[in-house]
Coordinates of N, CA and C in Angstrom, one line a residue:
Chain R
X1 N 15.6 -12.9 2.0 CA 14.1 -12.9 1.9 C 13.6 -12.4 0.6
X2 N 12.9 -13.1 -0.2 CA 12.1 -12.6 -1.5 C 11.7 -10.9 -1.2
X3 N 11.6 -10.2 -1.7 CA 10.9 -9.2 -1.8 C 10.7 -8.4 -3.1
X4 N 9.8 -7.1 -3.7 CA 9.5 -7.0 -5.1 C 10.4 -5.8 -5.1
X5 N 11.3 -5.3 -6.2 CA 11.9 -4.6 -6.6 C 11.1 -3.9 -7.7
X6 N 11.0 -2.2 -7.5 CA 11.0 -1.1 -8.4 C 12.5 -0.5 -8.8
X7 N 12.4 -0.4 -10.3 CA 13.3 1.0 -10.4 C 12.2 2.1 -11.8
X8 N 13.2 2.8 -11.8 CA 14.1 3.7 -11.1 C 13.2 4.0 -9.6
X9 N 14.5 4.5 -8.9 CA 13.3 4.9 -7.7 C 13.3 6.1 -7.6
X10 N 13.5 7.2 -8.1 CA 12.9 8.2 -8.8 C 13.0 8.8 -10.5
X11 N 12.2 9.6 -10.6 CA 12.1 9.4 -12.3 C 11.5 11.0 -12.1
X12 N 11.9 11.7 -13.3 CA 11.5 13.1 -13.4 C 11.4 13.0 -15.3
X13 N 10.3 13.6 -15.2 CA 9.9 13.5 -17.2 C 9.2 15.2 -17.2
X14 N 9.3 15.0 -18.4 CA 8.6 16.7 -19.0 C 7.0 16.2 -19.5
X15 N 6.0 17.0 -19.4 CA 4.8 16.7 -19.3 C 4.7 16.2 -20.8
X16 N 3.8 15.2 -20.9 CA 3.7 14.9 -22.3 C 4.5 13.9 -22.6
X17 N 5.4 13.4 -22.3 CA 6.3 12.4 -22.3 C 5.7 11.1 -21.8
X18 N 6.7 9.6 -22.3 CA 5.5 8.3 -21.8 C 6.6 7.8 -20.8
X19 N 6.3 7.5 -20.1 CA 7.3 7.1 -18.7 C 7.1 5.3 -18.6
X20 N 7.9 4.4 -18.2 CA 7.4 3.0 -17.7 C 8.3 2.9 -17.0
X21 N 7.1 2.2 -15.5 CA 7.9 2.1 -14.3 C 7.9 0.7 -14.3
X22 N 8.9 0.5 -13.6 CA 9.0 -1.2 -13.6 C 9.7 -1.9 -12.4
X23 N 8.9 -3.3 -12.2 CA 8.5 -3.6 -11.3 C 9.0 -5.3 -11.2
X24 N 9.7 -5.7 -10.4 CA 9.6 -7.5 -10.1 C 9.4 -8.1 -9.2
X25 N 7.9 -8.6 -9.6 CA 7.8 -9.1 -7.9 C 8.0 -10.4 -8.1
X26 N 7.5 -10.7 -6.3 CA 8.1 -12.2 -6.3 C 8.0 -13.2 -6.8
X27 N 8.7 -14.2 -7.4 CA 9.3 -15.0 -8.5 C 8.0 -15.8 -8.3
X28 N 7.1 -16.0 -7.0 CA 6.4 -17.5 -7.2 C 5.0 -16.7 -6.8
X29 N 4.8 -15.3 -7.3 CA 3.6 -14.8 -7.0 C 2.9 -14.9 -8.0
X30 N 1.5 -14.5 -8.2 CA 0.6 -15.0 -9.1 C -0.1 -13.6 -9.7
X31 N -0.4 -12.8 -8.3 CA -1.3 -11.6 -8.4 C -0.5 -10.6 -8.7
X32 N -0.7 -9.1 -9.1 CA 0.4 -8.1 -9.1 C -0.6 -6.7 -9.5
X33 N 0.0 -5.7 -8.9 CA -1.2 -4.1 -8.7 C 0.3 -3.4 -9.0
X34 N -0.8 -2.4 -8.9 CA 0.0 -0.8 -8.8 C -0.7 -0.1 -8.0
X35 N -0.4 0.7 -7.3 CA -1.1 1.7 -6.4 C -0.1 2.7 -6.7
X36 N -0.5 4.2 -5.8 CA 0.0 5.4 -6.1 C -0.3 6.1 -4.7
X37 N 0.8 7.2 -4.5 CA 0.2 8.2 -3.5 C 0.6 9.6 -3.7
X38 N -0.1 10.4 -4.0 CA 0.4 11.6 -4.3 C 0.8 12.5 -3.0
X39 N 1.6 13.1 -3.2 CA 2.4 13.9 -2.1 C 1.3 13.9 -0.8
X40 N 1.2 13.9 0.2 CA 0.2 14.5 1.3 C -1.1 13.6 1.3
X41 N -1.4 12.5 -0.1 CA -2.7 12.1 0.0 C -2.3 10.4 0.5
X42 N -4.0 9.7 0.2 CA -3.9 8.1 0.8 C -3.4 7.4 -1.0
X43 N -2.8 6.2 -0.6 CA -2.3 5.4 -1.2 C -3.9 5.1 -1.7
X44 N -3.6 5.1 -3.2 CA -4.9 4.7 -4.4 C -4.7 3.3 -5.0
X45 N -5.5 3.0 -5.3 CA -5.2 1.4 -5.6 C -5.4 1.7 -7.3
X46 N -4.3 1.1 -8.6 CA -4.8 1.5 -9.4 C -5.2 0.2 -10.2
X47 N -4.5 -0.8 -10.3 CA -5.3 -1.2 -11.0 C -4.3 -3.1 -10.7
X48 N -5.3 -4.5 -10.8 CA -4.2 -5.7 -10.3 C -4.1 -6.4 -11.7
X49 N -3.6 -6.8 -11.6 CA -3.4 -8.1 -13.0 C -3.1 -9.5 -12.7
X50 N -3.8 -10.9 -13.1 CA -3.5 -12.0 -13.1 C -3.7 -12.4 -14.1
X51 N -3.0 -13.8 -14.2 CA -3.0 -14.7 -15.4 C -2.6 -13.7 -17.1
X52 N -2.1 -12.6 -16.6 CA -1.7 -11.8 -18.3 C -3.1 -11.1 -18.5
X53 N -3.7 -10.8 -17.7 CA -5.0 -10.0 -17.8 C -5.2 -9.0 -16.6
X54 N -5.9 -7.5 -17.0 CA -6.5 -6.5 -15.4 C -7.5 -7.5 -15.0
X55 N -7.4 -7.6 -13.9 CA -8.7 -8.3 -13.2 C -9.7 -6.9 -12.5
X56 N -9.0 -6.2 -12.4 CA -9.7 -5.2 -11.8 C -8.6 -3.5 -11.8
X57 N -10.0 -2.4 -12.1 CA -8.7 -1.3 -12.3 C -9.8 -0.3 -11.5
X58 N -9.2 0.4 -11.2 CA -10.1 2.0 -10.6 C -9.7 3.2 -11.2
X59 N -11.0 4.0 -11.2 CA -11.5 5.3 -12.0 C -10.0 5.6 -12.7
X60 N -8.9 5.6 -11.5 CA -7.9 6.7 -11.9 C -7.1 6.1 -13.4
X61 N -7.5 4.8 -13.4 CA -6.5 4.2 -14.2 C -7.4 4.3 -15.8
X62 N -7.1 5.2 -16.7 CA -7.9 5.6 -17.5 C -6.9 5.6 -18.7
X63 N -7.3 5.7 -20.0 CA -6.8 5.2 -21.2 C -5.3 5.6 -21.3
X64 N -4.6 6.6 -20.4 CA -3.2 7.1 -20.4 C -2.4 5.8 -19.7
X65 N -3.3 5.0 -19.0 CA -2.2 4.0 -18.1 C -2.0 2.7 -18.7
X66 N -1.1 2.0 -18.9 CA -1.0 0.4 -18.9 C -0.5 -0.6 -18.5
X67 N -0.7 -1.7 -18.4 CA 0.5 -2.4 -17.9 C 0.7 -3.9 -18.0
X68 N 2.1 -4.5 -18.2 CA 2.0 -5.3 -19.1 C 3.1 -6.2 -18.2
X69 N 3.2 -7.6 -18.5 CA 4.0 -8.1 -18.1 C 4.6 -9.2 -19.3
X70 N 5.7 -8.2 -19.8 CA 6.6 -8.8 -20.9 C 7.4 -9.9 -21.3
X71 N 8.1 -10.4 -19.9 CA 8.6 -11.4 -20.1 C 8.3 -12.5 -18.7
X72 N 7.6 -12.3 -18.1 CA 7.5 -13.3 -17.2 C 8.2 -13.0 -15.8
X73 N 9.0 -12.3 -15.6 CA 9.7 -11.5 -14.2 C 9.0 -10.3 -14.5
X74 N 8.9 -9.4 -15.3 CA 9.1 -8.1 -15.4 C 7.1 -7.7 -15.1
X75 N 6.8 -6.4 -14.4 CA 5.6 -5.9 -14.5 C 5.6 -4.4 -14.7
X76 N 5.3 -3.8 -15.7 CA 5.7 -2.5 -15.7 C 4.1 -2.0 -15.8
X77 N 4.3 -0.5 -15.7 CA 3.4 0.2 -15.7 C 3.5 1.6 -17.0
X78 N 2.9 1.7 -17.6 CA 3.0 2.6 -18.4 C 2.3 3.7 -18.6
X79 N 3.1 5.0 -18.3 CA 1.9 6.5 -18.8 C 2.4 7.0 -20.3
X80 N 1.2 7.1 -20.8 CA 1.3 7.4 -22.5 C 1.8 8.8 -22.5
X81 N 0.9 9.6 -22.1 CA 1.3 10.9 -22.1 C 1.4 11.6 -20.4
X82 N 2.6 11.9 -19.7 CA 2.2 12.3 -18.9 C 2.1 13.3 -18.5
X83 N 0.8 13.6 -17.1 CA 0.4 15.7 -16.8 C 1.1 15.6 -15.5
X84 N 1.3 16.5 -15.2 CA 1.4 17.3 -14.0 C 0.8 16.3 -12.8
X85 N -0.8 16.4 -12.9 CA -1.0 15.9 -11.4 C -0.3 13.9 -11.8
X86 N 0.2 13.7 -12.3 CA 0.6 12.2 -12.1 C 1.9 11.9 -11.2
X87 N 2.3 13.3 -11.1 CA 3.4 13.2 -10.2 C 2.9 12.5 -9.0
X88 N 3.4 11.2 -8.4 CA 3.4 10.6 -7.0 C 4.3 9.4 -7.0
X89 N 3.9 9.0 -5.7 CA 5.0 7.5 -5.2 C 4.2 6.8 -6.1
X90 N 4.9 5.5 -7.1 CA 3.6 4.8 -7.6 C 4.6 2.9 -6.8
X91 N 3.6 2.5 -6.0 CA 4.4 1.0 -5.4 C 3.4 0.0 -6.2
X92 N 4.7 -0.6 -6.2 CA 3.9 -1.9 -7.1 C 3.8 -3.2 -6.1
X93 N 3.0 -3.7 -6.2 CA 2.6 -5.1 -5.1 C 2.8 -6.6 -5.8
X94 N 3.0 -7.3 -4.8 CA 2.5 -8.9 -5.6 C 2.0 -9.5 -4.5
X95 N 1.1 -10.4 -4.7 CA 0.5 -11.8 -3.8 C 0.4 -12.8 -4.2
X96 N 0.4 -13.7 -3.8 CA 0.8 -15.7 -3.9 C -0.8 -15.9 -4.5
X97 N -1.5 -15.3 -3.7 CA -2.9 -15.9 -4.2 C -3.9 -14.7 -3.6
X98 N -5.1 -14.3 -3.9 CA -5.8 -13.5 -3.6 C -7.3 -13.8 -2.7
X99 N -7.0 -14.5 -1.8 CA -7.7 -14.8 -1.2 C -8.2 -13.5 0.4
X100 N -9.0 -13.6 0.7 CA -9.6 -13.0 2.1 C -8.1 -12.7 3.0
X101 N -7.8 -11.5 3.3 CA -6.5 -11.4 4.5 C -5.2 -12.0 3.7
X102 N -5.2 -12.3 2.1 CA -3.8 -12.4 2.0 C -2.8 -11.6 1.8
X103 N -1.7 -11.4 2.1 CA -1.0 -10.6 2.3 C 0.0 -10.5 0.9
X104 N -0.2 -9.0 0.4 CA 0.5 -8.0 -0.5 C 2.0 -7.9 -0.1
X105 N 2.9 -8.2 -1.1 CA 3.8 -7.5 -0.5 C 4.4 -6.7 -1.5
X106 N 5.0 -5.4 -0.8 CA 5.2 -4.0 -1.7 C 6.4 -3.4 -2.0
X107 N 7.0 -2.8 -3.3 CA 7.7 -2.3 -3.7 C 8.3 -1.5 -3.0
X108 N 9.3 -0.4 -2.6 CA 9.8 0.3 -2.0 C 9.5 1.8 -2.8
X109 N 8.9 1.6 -4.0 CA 8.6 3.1 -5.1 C 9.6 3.8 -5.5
X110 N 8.3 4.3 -6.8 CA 9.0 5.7 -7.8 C 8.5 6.2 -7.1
X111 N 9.7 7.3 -7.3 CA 8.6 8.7 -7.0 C 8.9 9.2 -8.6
X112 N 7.6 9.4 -9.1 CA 7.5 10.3 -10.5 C 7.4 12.0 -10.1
X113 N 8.1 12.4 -10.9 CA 7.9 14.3 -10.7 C 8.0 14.3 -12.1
X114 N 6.4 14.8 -12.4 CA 6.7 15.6 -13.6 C 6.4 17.3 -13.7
X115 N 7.4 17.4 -14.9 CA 7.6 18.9 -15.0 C 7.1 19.5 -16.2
Chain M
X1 N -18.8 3.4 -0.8 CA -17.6 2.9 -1.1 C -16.9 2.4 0.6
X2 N -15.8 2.1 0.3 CA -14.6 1.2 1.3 C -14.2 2.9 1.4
X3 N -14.1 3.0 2.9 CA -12.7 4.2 3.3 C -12.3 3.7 4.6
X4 N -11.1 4.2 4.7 CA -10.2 3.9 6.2 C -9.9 5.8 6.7
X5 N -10.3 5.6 7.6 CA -10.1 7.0 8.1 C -8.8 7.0 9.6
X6 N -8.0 7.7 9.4 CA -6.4 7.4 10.6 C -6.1 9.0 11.3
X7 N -6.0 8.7 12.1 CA -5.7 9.6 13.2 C -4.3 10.7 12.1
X8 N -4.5 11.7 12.2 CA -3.7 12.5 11.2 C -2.3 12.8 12.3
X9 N -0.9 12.6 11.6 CA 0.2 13.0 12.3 C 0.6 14.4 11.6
X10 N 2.0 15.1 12.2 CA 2.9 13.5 12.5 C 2.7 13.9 14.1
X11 N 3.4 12.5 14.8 CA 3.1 12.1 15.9 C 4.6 12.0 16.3
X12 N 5.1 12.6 17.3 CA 6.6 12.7 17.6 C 6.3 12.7 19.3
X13 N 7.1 11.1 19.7 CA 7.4 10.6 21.2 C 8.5 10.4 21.7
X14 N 8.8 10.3 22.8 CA 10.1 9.8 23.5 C 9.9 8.0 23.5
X15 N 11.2 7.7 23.2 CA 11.5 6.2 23.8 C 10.6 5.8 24.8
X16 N 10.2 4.6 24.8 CA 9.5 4.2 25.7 C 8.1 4.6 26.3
X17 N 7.4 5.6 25.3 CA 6.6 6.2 25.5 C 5.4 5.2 24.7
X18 N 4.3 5.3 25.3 CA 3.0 4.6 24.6 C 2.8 5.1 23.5
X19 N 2.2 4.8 22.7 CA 1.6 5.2 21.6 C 0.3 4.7 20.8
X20 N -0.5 5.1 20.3 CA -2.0 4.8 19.9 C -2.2 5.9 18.3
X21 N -2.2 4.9 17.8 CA -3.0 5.4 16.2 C -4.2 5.1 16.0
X22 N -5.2 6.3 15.3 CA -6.6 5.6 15.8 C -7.4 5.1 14.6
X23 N -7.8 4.3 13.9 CA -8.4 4.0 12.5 C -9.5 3.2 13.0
X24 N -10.8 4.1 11.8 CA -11.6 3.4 11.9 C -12.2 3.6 10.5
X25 N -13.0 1.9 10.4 CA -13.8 2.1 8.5 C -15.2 2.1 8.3
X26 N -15.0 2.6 6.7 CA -16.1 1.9 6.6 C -16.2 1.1 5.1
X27 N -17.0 -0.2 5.2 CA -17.0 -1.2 4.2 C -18.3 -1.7 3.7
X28 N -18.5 -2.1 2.8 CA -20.4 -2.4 2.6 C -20.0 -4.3 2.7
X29 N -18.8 -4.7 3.1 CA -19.0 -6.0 3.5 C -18.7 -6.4 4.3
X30 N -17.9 -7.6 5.1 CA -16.9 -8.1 5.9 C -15.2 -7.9 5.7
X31 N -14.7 -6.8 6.2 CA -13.4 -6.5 5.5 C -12.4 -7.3 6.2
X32 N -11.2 -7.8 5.8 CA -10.2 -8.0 6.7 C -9.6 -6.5 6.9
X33 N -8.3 -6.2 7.8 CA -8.3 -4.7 8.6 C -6.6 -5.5 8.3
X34 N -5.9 -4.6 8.4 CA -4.6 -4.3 8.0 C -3.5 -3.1 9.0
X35 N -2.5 -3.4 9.3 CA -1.3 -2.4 9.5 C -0.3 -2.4 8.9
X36 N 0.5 -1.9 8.0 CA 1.5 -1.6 6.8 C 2.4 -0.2 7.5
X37 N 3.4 -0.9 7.5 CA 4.5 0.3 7.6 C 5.6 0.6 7.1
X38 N 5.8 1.9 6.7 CA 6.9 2.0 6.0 C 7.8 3.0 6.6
X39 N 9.3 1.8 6.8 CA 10.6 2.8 7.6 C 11.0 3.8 6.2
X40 N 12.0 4.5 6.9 CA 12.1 5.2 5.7 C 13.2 4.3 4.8
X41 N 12.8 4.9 3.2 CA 13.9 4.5 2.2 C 13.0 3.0 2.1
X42 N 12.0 2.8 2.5 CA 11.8 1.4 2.0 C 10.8 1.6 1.6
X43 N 9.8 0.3 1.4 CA 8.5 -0.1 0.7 C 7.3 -0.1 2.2
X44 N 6.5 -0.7 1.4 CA 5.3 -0.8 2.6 C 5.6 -2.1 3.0
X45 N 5.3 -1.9 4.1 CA 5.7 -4.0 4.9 C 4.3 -4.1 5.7
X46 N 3.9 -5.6 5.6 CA 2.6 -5.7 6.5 C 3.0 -6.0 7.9
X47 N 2.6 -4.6 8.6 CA 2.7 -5.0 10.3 C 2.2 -6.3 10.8
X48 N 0.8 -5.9 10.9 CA 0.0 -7.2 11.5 C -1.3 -7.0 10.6
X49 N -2.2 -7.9 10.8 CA -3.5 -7.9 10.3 C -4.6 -8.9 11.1
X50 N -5.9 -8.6 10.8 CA -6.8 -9.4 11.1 C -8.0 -9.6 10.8
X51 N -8.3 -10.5 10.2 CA -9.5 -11.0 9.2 C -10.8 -11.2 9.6
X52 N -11.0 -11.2 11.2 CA -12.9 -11.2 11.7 C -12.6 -10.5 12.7
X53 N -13.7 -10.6 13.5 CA -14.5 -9.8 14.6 C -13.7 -9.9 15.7
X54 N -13.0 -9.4 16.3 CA -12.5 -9.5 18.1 C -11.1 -10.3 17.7
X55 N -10.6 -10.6 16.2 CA -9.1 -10.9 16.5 C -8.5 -9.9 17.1
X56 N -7.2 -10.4 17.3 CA -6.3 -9.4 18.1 C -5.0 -9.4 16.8
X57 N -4.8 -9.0 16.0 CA -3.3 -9.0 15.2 C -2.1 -8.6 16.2
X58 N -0.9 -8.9 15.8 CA -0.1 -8.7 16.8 C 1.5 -8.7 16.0
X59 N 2.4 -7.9 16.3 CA 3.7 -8.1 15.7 C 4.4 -6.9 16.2
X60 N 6.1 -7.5 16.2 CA 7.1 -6.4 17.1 C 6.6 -5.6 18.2
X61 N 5.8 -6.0 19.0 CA 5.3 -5.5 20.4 C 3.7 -4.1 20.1
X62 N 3.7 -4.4 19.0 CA 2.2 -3.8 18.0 C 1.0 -4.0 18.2
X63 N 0.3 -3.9 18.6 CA -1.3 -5.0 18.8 C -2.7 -4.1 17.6
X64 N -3.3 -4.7 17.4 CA -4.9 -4.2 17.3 C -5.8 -4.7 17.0
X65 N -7.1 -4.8 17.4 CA -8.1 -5.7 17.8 C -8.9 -5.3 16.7
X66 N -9.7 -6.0 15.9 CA -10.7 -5.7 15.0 C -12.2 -5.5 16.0
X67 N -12.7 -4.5 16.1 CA -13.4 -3.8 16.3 C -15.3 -3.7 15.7
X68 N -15.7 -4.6 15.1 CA -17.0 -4.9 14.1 C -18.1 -3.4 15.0
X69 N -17.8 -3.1 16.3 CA -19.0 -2.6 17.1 C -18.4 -1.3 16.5
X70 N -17.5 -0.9 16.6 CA -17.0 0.1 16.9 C -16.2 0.6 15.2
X71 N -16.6 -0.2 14.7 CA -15.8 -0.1 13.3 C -14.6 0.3 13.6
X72 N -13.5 -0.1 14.0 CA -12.3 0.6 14.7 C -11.4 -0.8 14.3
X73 N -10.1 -0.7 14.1 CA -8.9 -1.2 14.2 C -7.7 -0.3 15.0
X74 N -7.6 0.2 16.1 CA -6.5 0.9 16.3 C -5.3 0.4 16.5
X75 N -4.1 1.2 16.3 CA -2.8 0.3 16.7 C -2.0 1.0 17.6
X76 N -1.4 -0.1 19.0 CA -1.3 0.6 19.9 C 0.5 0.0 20.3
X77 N 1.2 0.2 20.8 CA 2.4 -0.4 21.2 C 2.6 0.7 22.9
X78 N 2.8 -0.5 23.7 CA 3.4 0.1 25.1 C 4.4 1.1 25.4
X79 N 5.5 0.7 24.5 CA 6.8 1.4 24.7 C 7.4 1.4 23.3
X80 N 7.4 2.4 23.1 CA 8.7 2.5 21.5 C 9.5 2.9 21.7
X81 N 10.4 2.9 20.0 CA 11.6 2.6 20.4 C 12.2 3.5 19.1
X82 N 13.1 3.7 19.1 CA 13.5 5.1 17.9 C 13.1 4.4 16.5
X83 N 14.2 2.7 16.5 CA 13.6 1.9 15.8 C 12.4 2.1 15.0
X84 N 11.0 2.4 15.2 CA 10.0 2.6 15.4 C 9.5 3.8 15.0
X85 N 10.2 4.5 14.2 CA 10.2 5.9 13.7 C 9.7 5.4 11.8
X86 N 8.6 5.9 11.7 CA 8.3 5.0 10.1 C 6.2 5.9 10.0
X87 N 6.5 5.4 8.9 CA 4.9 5.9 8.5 C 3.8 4.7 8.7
X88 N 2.7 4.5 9.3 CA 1.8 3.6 9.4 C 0.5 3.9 8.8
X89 N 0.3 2.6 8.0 CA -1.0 2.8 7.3 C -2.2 1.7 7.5
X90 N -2.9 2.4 7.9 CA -4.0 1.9 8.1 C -4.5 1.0 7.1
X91 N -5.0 -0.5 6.6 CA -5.7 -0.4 5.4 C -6.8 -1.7 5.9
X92 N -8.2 -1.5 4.7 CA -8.9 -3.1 4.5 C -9.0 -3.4 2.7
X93 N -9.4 -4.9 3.6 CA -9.3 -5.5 2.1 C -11.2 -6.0 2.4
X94 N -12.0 -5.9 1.0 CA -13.1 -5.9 1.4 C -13.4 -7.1 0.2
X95 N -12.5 -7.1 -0.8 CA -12.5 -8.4 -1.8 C -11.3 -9.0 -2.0
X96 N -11.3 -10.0 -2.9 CA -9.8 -10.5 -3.2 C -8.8 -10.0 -4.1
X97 N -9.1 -8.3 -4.4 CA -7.8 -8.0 -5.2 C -7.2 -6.5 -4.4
X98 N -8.0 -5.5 -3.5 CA -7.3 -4.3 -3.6 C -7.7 -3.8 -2.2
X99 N -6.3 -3.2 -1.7 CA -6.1 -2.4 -0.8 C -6.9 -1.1 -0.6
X100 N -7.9 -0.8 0.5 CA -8.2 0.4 0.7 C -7.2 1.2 1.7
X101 N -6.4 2.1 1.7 CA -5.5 2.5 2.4 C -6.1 4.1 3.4
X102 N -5.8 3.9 4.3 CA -5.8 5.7 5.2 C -4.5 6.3 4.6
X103 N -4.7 7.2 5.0 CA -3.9 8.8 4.5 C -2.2 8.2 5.1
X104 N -2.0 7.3 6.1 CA -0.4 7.7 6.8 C -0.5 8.9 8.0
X105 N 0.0 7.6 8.8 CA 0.5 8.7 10.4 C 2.0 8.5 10.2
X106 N 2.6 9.6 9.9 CA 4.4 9.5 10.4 C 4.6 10.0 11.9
X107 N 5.3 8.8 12.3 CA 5.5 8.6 13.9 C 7.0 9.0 13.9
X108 N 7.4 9.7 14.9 CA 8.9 9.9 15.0 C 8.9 9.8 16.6
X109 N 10.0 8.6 16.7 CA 10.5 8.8 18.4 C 11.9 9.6 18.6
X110 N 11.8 10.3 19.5 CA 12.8 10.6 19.7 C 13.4 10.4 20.8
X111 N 15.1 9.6 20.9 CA 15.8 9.2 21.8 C 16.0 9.9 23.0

């Protein structure tokens, strides 16, 4: 069964450092996000990309984040400099099409710890 | 804004014992309603879902009715199973790109 692959699936960096997490989702998906959960809190939605563009990002995802899809499998996510509270599970998603009730399907996650 | 609000765990049962997780939202449109769970060591997987008023979503012996009166989606199963030991997340989708998710109930059965 297709499903999206993260690695590493955990990752530990020193504050200030640029981290990319990376992500492949499935081969014949169109859409693709990032979400996050920090220890104890709700899964955040950070930010989706289609067609090689964000179609949509929220507050959290702010000039430190990016994310790129370099060769056509690959979707990574990138922290420029990273702090302390960035430490969480970050899952990466894909969907076939983004229509009403369509269904995401999700990475297994990083967990980032930074120190 | 979109929030999903979930019965706070963890929740630890015997085999075969009922179980009820309670979610309810709120959306400024017509949301579809969602169940996503995650066993351990894995990713999120979509339970069931359901996109209007009085469906019923349904999967691996899981039910939950979309609720419009009651703003509620709860998810209920008759009898579990150790199997069934995993985190459940509530979520809606209120446009075509992004998950609103609840906090996670971790359910543990125990044999």
């Amino acid at each position: 069964e297709p499903e999206v692959t993260q690695t590493p699936s955990h990752q530990v960096t020193q504050m200030g450092q640029e981290v990319i997490l990376r992500c492949v989702p499935i081969s014949n998906h169109l859409y693709f996000y990032w979400y996050r959960q920090i220890l104890g809190q709700k899964v955040e939605f950070l930010v989706s990309f289609y067609n090689n563009e964000i179609s949509e990002k929220s507050e959290i995802f702010d000039d430190q984040f990016s994310v790129e899809r370099p060769d056509g499998s690959n979707f990574t996510l990138k922290i420029r400099s990273t702090k302390l509270e960035d430490s969480a599970m970050y899952f990466c998603a894909s969907s076939e099409d983004s229509g009403v009730g369509v269904e995401a399907f999700f990475g297994q996650g990083t967990r980032l710890t930074v120190v | 804004g979109d929030s999903v609000t979930q019965m706070e765990g963890p929740v630890t049962l015997s085999e075969e014992a009922c179980l009820t997780i309670n979610c309810t939202y709120t959306a400024t449109g017509y949301p579809s309603l969602f169940w996503y769970v995650q066993y351990p060591g894995e990713g999120l997987q979509l339970l069931l879902k359901a996109t209007k008023a009085d469906d019923k979503g349904s999967n691996k012996g899981f039910e939950a009715t979309y609720r419009k009166e009651t703003t509620s989606f709860h998810l209920e199963k008759g009898s579990v199973q150790v199997s069934d030991s995993a985190v459940y997340f509530c979520a809606l989708s209120d446009n075509d790109y992004k998950l609103s998710f609840g906090a996670g109930t971790t359910v543990t059965v125990r044999a």
